[in-house]
Coordinates of C-alpha atoms and ligand atoms in Angstrom, one line a residue:
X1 CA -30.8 -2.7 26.8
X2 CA -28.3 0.1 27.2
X3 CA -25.7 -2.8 27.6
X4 CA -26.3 -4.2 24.4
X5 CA -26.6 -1.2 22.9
X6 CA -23.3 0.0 24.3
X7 CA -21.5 -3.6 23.2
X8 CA -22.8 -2.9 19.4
X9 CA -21.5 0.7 19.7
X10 CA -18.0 -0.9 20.7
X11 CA -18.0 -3.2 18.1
X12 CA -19.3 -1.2 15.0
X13 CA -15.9 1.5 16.3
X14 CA -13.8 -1.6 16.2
X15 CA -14.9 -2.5 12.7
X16 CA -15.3 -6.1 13.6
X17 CA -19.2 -5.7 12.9
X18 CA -18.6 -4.6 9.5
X19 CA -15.4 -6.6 8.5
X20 CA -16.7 -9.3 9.9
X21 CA -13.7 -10.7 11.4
X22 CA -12.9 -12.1 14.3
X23 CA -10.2 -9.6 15.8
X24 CA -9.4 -11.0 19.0
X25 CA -9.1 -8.4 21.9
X26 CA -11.0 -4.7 21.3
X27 CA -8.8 -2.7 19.5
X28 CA -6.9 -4.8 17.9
X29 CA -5.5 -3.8 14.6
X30 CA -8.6 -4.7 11.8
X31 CA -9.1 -3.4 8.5
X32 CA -12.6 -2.2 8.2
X33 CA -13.6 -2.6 4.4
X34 CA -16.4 -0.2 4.4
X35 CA -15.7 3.4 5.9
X36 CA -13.4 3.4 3.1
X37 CA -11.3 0.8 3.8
X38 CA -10.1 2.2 6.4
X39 CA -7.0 0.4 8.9
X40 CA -8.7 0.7 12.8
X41 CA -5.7 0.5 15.2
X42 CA -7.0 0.8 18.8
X43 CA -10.5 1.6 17.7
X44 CA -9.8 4.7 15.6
X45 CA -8.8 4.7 12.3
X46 CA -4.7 5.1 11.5
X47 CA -2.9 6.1 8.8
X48 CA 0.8 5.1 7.9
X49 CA 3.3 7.4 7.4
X50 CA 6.0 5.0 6.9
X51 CA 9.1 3.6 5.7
X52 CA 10.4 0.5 4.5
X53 CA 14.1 -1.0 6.2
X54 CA 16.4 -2.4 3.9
X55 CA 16.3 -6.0 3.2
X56 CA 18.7 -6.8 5.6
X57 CA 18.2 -4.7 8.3
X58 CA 16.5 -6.3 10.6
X59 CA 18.0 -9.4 10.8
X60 CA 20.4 -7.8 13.0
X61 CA 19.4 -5.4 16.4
X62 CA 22.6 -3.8 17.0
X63 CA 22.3 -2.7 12.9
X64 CA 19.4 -1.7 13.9
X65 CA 19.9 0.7 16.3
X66 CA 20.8 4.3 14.1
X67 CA 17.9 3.2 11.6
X68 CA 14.7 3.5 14.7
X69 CA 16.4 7.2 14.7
X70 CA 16.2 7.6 11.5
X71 CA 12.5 6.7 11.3
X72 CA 12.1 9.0 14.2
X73 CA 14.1 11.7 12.6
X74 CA 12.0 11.4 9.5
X75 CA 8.9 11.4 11.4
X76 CA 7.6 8.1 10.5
X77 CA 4.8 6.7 12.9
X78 CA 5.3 3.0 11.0
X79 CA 8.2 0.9 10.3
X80 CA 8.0 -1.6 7.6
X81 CA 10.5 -4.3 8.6
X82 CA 11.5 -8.2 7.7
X83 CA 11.1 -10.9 9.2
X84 CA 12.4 -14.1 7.6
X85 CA 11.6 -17.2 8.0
X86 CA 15.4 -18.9 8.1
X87 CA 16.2 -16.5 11.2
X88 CA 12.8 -17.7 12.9
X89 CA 13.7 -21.6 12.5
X90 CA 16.8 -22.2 11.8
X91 CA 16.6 -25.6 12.4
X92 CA 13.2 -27.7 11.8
X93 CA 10.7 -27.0 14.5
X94 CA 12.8 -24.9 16.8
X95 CA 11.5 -21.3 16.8
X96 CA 13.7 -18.4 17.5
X97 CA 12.1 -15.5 18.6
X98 CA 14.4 -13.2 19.6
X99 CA 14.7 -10.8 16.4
X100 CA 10.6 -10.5 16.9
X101 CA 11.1 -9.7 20.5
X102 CA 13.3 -7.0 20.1
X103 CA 11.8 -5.5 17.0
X104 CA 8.8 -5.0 18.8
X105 CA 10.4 -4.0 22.0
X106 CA 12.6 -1.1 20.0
X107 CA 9.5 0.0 17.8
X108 CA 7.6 0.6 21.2
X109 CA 10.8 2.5 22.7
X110 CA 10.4 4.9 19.4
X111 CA 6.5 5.5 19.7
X112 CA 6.5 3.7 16.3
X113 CA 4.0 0.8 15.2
X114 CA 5.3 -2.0 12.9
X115 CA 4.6 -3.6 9.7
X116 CA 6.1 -7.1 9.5
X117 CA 7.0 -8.3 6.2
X118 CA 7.0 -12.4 6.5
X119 CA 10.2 -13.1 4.1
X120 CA 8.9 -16.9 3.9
X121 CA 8.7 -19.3 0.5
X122 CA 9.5 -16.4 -1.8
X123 CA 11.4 -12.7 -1.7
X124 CA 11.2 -11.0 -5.1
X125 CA 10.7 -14.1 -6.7
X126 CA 13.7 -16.0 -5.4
X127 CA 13.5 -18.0 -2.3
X128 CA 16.4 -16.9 -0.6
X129 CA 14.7 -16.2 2.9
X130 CA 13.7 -20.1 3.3
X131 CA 16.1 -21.9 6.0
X132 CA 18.9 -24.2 4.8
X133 CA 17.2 -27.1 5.9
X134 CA 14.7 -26.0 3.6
X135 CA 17.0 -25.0 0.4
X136 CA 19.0 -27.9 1.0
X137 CA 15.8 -30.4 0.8
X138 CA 14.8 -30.3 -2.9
X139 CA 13.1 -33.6 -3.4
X140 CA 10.9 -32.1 -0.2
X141 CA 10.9 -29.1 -0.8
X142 CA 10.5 -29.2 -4.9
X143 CA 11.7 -26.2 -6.6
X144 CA 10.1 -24.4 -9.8
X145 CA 11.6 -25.6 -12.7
X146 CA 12.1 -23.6 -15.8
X147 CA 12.2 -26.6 -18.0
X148 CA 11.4 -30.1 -17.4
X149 CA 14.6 -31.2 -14.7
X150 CA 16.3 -27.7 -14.1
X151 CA 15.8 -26.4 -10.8
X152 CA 15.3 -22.4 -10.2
X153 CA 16.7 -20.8 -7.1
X154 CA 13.1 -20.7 -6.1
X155 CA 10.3 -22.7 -4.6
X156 CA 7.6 -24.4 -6.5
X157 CA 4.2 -22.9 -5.1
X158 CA 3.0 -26.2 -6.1
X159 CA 5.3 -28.2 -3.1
X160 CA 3.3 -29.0 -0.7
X161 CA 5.3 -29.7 2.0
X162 CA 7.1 -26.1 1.6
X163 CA 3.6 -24.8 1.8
X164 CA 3.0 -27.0 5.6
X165 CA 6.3 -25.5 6.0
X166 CA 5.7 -21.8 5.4
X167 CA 2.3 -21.9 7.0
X168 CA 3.7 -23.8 10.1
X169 CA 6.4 -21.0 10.6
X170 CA 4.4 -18.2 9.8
X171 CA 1.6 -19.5 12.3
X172 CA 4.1 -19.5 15.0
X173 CA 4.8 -16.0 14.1
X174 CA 1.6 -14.7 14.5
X175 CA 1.0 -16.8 17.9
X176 CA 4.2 -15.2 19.4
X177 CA 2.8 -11.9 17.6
X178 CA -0.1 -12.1 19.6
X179 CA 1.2 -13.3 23.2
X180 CA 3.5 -10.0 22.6
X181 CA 1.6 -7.6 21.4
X182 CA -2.1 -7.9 21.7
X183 CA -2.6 -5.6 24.2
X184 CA -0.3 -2.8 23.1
X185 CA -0.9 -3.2 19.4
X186 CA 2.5 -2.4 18.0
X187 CA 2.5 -4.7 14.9
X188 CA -0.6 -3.4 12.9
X189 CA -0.3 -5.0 9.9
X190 CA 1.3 -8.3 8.2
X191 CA 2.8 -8.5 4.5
X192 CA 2.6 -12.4 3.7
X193 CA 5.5 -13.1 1.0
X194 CA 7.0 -10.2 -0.7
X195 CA 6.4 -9.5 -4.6
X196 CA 6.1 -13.0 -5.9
X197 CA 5.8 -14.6 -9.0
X198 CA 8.4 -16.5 -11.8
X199 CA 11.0 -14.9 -13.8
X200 CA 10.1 -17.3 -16.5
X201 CA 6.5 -18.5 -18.9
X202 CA 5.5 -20.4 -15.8
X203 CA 7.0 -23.5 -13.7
X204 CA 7.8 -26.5 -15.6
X205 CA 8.4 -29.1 -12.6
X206 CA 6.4 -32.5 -13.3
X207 CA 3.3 -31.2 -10.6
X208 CA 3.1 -28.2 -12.7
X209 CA 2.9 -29.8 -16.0
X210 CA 0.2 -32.1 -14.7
X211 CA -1.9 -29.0 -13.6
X212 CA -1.0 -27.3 -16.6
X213 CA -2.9 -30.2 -18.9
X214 CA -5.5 -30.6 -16.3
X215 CA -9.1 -28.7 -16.1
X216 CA -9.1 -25.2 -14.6
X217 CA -10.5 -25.9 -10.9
X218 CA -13.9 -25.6 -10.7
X219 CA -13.6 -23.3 -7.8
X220 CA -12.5 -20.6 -10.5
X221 CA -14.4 -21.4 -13.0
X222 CA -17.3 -20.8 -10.5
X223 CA -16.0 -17.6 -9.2
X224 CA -15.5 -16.3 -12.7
X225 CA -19.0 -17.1 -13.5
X226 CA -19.8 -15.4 -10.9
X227 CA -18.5 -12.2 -10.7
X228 CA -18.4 -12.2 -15.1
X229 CA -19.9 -8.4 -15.5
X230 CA -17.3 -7.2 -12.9
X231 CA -13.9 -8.8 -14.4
X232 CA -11.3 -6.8 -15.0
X233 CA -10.3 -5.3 -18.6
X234 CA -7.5 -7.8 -19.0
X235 CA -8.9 -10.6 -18.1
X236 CA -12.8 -10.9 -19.3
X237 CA -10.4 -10.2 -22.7
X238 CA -8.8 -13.2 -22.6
X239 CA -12.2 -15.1 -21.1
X240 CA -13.7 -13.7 -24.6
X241 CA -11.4 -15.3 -26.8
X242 CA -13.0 -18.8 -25.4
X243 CA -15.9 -17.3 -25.9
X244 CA -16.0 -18.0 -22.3
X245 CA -15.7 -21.2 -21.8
X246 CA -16.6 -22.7 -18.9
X247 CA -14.6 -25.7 -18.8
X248 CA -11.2 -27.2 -20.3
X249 CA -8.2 -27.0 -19.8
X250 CA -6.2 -23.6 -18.8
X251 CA -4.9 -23.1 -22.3
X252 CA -8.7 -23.7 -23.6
X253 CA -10.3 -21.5 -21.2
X254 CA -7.5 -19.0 -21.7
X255 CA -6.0 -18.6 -25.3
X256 CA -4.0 -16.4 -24.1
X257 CA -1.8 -15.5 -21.2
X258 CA -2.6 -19.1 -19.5
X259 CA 0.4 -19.8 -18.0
X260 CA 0.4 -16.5 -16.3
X261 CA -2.9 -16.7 -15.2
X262 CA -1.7 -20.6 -13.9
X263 CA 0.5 -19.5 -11.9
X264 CA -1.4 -16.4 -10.5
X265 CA -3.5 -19.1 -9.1
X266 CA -0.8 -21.5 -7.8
X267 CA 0.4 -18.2 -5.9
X268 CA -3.0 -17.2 -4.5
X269 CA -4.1 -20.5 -3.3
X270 CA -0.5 -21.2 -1.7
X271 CA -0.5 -17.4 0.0
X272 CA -4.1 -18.1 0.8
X273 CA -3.3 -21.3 2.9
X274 CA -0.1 -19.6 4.8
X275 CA -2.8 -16.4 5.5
X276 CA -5.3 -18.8 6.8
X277 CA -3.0 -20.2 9.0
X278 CA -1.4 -17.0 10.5
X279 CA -5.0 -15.4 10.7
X280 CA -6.1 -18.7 13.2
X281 CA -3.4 -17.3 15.6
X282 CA -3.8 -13.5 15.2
X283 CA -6.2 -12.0 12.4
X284 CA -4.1 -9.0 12.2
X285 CA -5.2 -7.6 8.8
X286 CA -2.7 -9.0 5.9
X287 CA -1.7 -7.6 2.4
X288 CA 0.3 -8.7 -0.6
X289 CA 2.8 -6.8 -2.7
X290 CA 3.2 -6.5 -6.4
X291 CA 6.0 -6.3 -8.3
X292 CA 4.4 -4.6 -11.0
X293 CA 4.0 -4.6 -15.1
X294 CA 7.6 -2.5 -15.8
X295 CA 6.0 -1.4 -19.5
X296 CA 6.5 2.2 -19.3
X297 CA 2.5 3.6 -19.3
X298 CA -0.2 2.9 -17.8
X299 CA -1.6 0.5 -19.9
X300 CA -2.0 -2.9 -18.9
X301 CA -1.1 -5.8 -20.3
X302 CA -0.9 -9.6 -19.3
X303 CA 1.9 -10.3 -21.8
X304 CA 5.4 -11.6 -20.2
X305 CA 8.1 -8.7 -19.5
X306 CA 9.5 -6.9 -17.4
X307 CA 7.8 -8.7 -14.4
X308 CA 7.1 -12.3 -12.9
X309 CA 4.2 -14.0 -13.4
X310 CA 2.0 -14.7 -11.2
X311 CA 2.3 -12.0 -9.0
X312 CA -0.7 -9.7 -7.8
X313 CA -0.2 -7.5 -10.8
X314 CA -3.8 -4.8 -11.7
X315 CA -4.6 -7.6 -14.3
X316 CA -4.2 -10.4 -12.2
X317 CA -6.8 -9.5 -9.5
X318 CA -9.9 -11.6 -10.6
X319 CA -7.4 -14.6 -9.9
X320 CA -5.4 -13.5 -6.7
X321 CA -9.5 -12.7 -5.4
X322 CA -10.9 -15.9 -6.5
X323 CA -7.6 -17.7 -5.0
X324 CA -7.0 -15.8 -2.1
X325 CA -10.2 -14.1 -0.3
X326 CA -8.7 -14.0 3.0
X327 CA -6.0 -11.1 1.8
X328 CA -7.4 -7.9 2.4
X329 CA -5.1 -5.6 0.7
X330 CA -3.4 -5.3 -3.0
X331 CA -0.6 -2.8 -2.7
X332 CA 1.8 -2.0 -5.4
X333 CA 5.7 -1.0 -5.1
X334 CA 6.1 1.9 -7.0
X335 CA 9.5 2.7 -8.8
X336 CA 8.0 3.8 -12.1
X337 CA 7.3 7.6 -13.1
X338 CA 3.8 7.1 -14.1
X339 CA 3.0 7.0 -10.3
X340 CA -0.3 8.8 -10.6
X341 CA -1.4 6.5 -13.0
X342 CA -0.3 3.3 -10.8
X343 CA -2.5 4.6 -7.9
X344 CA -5.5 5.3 -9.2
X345 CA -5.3 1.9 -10.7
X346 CA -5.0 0.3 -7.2
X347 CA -6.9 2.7 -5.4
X348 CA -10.5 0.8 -6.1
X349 CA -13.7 0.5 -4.0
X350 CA -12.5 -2.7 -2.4
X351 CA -8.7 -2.2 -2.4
X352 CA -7.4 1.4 -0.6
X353 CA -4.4 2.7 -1.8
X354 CA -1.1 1.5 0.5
X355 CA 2.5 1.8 -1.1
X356 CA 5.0 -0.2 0.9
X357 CA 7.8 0.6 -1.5
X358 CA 8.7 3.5 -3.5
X359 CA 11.5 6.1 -4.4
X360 CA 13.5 7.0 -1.4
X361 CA 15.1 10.1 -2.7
X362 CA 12.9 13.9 -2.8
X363 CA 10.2 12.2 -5.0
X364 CA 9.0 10.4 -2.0
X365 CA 7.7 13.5 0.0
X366 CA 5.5 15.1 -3.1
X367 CA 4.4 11.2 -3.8
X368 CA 3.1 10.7 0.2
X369 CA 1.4 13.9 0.3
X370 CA -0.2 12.7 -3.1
X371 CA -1.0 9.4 -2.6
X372 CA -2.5 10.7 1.1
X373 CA -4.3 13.2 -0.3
X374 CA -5.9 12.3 -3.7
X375 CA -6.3 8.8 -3.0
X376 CA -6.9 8.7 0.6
X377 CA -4.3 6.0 1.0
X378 CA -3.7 4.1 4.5
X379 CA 0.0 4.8 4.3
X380 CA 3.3 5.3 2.3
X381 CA 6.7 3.8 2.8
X382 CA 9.6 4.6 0.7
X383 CA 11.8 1.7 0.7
X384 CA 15.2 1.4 2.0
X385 CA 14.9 4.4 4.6
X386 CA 18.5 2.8 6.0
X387 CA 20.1 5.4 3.9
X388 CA 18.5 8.3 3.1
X389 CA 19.8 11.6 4.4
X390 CA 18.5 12.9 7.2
X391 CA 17.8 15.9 5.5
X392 CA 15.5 14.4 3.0
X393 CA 12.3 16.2 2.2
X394 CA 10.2 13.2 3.6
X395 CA 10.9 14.0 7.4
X396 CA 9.7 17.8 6.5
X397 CA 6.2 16.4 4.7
X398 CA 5.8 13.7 7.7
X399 CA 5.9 16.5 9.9
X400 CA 3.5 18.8 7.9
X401 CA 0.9 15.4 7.6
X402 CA 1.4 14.8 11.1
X403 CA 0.5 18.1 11.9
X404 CA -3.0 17.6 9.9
X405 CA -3.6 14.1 10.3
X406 CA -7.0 14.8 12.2
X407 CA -8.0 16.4 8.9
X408 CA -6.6 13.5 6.8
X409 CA -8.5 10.8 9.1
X410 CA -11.8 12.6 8.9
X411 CA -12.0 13.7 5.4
X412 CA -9.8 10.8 3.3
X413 CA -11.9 9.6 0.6
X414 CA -14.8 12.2 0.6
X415 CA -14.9 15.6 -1.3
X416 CA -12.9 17.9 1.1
X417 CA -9.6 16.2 0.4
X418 CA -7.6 16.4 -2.8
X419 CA -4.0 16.3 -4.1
X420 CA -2.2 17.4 -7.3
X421 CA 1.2 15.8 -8.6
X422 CA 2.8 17.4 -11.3
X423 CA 5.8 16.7 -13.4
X424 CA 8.5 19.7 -14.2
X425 CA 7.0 22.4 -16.3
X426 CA 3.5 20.6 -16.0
X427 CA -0.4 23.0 -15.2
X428 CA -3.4 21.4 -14.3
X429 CA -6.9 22.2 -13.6
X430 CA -8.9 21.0 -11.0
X431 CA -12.4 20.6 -9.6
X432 CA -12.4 21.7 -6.1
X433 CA -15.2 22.3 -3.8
X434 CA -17.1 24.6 -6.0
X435 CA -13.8 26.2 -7.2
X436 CA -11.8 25.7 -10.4
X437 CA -8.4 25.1 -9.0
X438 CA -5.2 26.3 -12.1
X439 CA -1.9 24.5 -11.0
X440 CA 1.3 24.8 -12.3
X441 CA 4.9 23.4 -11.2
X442 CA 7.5 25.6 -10.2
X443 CA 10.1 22.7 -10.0
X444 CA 13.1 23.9 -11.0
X445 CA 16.3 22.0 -13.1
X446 CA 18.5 22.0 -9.5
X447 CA 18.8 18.4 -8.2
X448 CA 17.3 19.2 -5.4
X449 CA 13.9 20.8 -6.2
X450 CA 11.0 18.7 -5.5
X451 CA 8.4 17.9 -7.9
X452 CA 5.3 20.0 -7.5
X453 CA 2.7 18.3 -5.3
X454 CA -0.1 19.7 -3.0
X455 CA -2.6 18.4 -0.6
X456 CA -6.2 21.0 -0.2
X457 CA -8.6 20.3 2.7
X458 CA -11.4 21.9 2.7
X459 CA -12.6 23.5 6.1
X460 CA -15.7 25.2 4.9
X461 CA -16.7 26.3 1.4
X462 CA -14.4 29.2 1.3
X463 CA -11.7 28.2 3.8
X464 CA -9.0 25.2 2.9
X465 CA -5.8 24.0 4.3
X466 CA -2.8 23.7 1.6
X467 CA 0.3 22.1 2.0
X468 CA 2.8 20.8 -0.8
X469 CA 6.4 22.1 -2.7
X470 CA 7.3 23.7 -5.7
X471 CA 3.6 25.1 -6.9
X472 CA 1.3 27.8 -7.6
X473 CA -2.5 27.8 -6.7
X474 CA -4.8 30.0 -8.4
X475 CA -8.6 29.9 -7.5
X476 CA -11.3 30.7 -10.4
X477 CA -15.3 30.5 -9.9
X478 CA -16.5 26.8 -11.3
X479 CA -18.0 28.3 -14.1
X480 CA -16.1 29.7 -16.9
X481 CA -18.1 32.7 -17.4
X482 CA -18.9 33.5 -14.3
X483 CA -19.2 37.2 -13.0
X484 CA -17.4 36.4 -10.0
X485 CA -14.1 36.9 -9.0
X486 CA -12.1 34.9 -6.3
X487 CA -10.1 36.9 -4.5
X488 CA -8.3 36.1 -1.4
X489 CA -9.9 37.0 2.4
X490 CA -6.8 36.6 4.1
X491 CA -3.8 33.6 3.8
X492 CA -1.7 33.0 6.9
X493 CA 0.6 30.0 7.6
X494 CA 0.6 28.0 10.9
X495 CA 0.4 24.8 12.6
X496 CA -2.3 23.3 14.9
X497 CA -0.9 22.7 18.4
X498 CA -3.5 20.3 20.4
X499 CA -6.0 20.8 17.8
X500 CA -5.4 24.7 18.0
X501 CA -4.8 26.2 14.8
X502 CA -1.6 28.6 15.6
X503 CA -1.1 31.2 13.1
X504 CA 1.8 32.7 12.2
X505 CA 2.4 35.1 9.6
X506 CA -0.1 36.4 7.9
X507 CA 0.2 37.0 4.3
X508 CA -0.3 39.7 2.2
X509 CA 1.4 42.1 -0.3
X510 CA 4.5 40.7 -2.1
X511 CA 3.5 36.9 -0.1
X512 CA -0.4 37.4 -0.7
X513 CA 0.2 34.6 -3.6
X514 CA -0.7 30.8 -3.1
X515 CA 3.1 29.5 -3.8
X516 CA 4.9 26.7 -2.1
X517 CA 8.4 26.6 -2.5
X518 CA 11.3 23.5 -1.9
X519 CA 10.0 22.7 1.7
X520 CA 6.7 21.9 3.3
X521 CA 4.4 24.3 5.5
X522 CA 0.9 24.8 6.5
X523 CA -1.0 27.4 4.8
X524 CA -4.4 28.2 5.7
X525 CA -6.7 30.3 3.0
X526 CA -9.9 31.9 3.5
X527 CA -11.5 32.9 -0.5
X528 CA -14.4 35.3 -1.1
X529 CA -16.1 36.8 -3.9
X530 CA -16.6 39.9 -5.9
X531 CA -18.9 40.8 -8.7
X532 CA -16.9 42.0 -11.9
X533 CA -19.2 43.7 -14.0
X534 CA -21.2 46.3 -11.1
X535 CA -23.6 48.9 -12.2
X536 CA -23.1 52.1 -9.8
Ligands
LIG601 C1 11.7 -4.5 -4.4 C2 11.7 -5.5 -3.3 O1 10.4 -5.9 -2.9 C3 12.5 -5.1 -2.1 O2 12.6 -6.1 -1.2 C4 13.9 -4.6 -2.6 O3 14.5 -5.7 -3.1 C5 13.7 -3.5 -3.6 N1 13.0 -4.0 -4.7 C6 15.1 -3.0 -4.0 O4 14.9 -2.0 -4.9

């Protein structure tokens, strides 16, 4: 009895119980979907503080070399890094695992865990990564045509050999994945394509056209039906203007936006397939990028422009879900300045917040210690860490988060963890543990002040850990007219060494002010309270 109750114990920590996946060895990375959504590595849960290599970086070792220093000067505990399938088989059927060897080998030399990114049928909607033998092969391997007869410099997700091809390849990655690395669990995660879709209405090759005119599969149909009072906005819109229709072709079902939504599901049902296969060698949890809607605001909207269709845009997700159940993660690249809007649109109950790709100049410290903090995300990677300074802000607010991270594990997603993001000259107000938090940014004009972010973690009612750059706290009672005042017990920065907080100075006088300046440190607070009004 104690046996089996010790087994169930080992595999609720593992999240297998609840994700329901088979994860191979115990410990093995999993993404448990409940908890929230939370990446287990080893049993316990991990977050990402990571960065994303240049395209090209990897395909080379000796390149490779300065940039695992870099990461490890920049305090990174994840490297996001490329692995394409014309370097894995160069020629048809004959694997080359080298690259993978060493990547893994170098990432465990740094203490670092890895992200691969499978470069396979499509990179940014092109399909530059695919071998020769596969560009070369176009009757085989059909490409998407932008109007009946001319060829794009891309593969047609409706090919189906490419998609044996891709699956083939990517399977033999994750087998070799696994004989490497299932005991030490340096790979913890696999992105499967990177930001697909068309840079056109939708493919016009002669096996898209036929689909085009032919009834919307019933498998969608049925899933739609299905899950019709949860749609999102975008879509049950254009579901309405059938008046939801339940069958027809995709331009019936779909007065607007159909060839988008087409090719959302060509994308899905290919990426699904290549997944599947990968999953049957080594179930490593597995996400997709998005190349996102470019309009400048957070509104959506499944017109063309600015993007390729198809891709696992917000508006898109019904499809990509109905096509695709075996991804477990949506994450979107960031390079647009609405960046708070953009993750709370992906942070959802069944998709937790990870940005792959983002800015990699000083925006990318105040947006990790945002996205970490008010969303709970699993991790943050600006992109293109290759050539960043060293001195970049990132590597200061890796080393403040690493310094907390047993706070972030334990309280991402509940109550005692939030974040603020501000733009230049922006105040804000916010709800905090019984406290009305006042914010304002004290980013300066000078090129290299960081916008105003902060992270609060809430130790107690009255006692919070802040970190952040450029801002000014101010703590008020919840209620307007209160008769309280907040005053401040004591403020001292510090750091925790082995789970020991370590103060050092403590603040008071001219310093006795919450303000963070152009570089990150720990400050811990402890509030109290004092009635204004007092009769004697
Ligand atoms: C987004 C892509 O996903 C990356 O691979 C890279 O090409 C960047 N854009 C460059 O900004």
């Amino acid at each position: 009895m104690k046996r089996i109750s010790q087994l169930l114990m080992i595999f609720v920590l593992s999240g297998s119980f609840l994700s329901g996946q088979n994860s191979g060895a115990p410990g093995v990375p999993v993404f448990n979907k409940r908890l929230p959504g939370t990446l287990m590595v080893g049993n316990k849960p991990f977050i990402m503080l990571a960065a994303e290599v240049n395209n090209s970086s990897s395909s080379s070792l000796a390149y490779m070399e300065p940039v695992w220093d870099k990461l490890v000067t920049m305090n990174c505990n994840t490297a996001l890094v490329p692995v394409s399938w014309e370097l894995l088989e160069p020629e048809e059927g004959r694997f080359d695992f080298a690259l993978v060897e060493g990547l893994i080998r170098k990432a465990r030399e740094h203490d670092l865990k890895l992200v691969f990114l499978w470069f396979g049928s499509w990179k940014n909607s092109l399909s530059t990564y695919v071998p020769e033998w596969v560009k070369k092969d176009t009757r085989r391997f059909p490409r998407a045509q932008e109007k009946p007869g001319v060829n794009m410099e891309l593969l047609s997700p409706f090919g189906e050999e490419s998609l044996k091809a891709d699956a083939k390849a990517f399977s033999e990655l994750m087998r070799k994945i696994r004989e490497l690395d299932e005991k030490e669990r340096t790979v913890i995660m696999v992105q499967v394509e990177n930001e697909v879709g068309i840079h056109h209405t939708r493919d016009y090759s002669r096996q898209a056209n036929k689909l085009y005119e032919s009834a919307v599969p019933q498998e969608l149909m049925t899933y739609l039906k299905k899950h019709k009072d949860r749609l999102t906005p975008e879509l049950e819109k254009v579901w309405s203007l059938s008046e939801y229709k339940q069958s027809g072709i995709w331009a019936e079902v779909f007065p607007e936006d159909a060839p988008e939504i087409f090719m959302a599901w060509a994308y899905a049902k290919y990426i699904n397939q290549v997944i599947e296969a990968g999953k049957r060698e080594y179930p490593l949890p597995m996400y997709v990028n998005a190349w996102i809607v470019q309009n400048n605001t957070s509104k959506k909207t499944l017109k063309a422009g600015g993007y390729p269709q198809g891709g696992p845009v917000a508006g898109m997700t019904d499809i990509w879900r109905a096509g695709a159940p075996l991804i477990d993660l949506y994450a979107p690249d960031i390079y647009l300045s609405h960046y708070r809007e953009i993750c709370a649109e992906y942070n959802r109950p069944d998709n937790p917040l990870f940005i792959p790709e983002n800015n990699n100049d000083k925006r990318s410290a105040a947006h990790a210690v945002y996205a970490l903090s008010k969303h709970g995300a699993i991790g943050y990677g600006p992109f293109g860490i290759d050539q960043v300074p060293d001195r970049m802000p990132l590597g200061q607010a890796y080393q403040v988060l690493n310094n907390l991270m047993p706070y972030l594990v334990r309280y991402r997603g509940t109550g005692n963890m939030t974040g603020i993001l501000l733009n230049r000259g922006e105040t804000d107000e916010t709800a905090f543990m019984g406290y009305r938090v006042k914010a304002r940014s004290l980013e300066s004009e000078n090129p290299a002040s960081i916008p105003a972010n902060a992270m609060l973690i809430a130790l107690s009612e009255d006692e919070f850990l802040i970190t952040g750059a450029n801002i000014r706290l101010d703590f008020y009672p919840a209620a307007k007219a209160s008769n309280e005042v907040v005053a401040t017990a004591w403020l001292e920065e510090g750091e925790f060494e082995d789970g020991q907080w370590i103060p050092g100075r403590r603040l008071n006088g001219d310093e006795r002010l919450v303000i963070l300046r152009n570089s990150y440190k720990i400050l811990r607070l402890k509030l109290y309270q004092y009635p204004y009004y007092q009769k004697n």
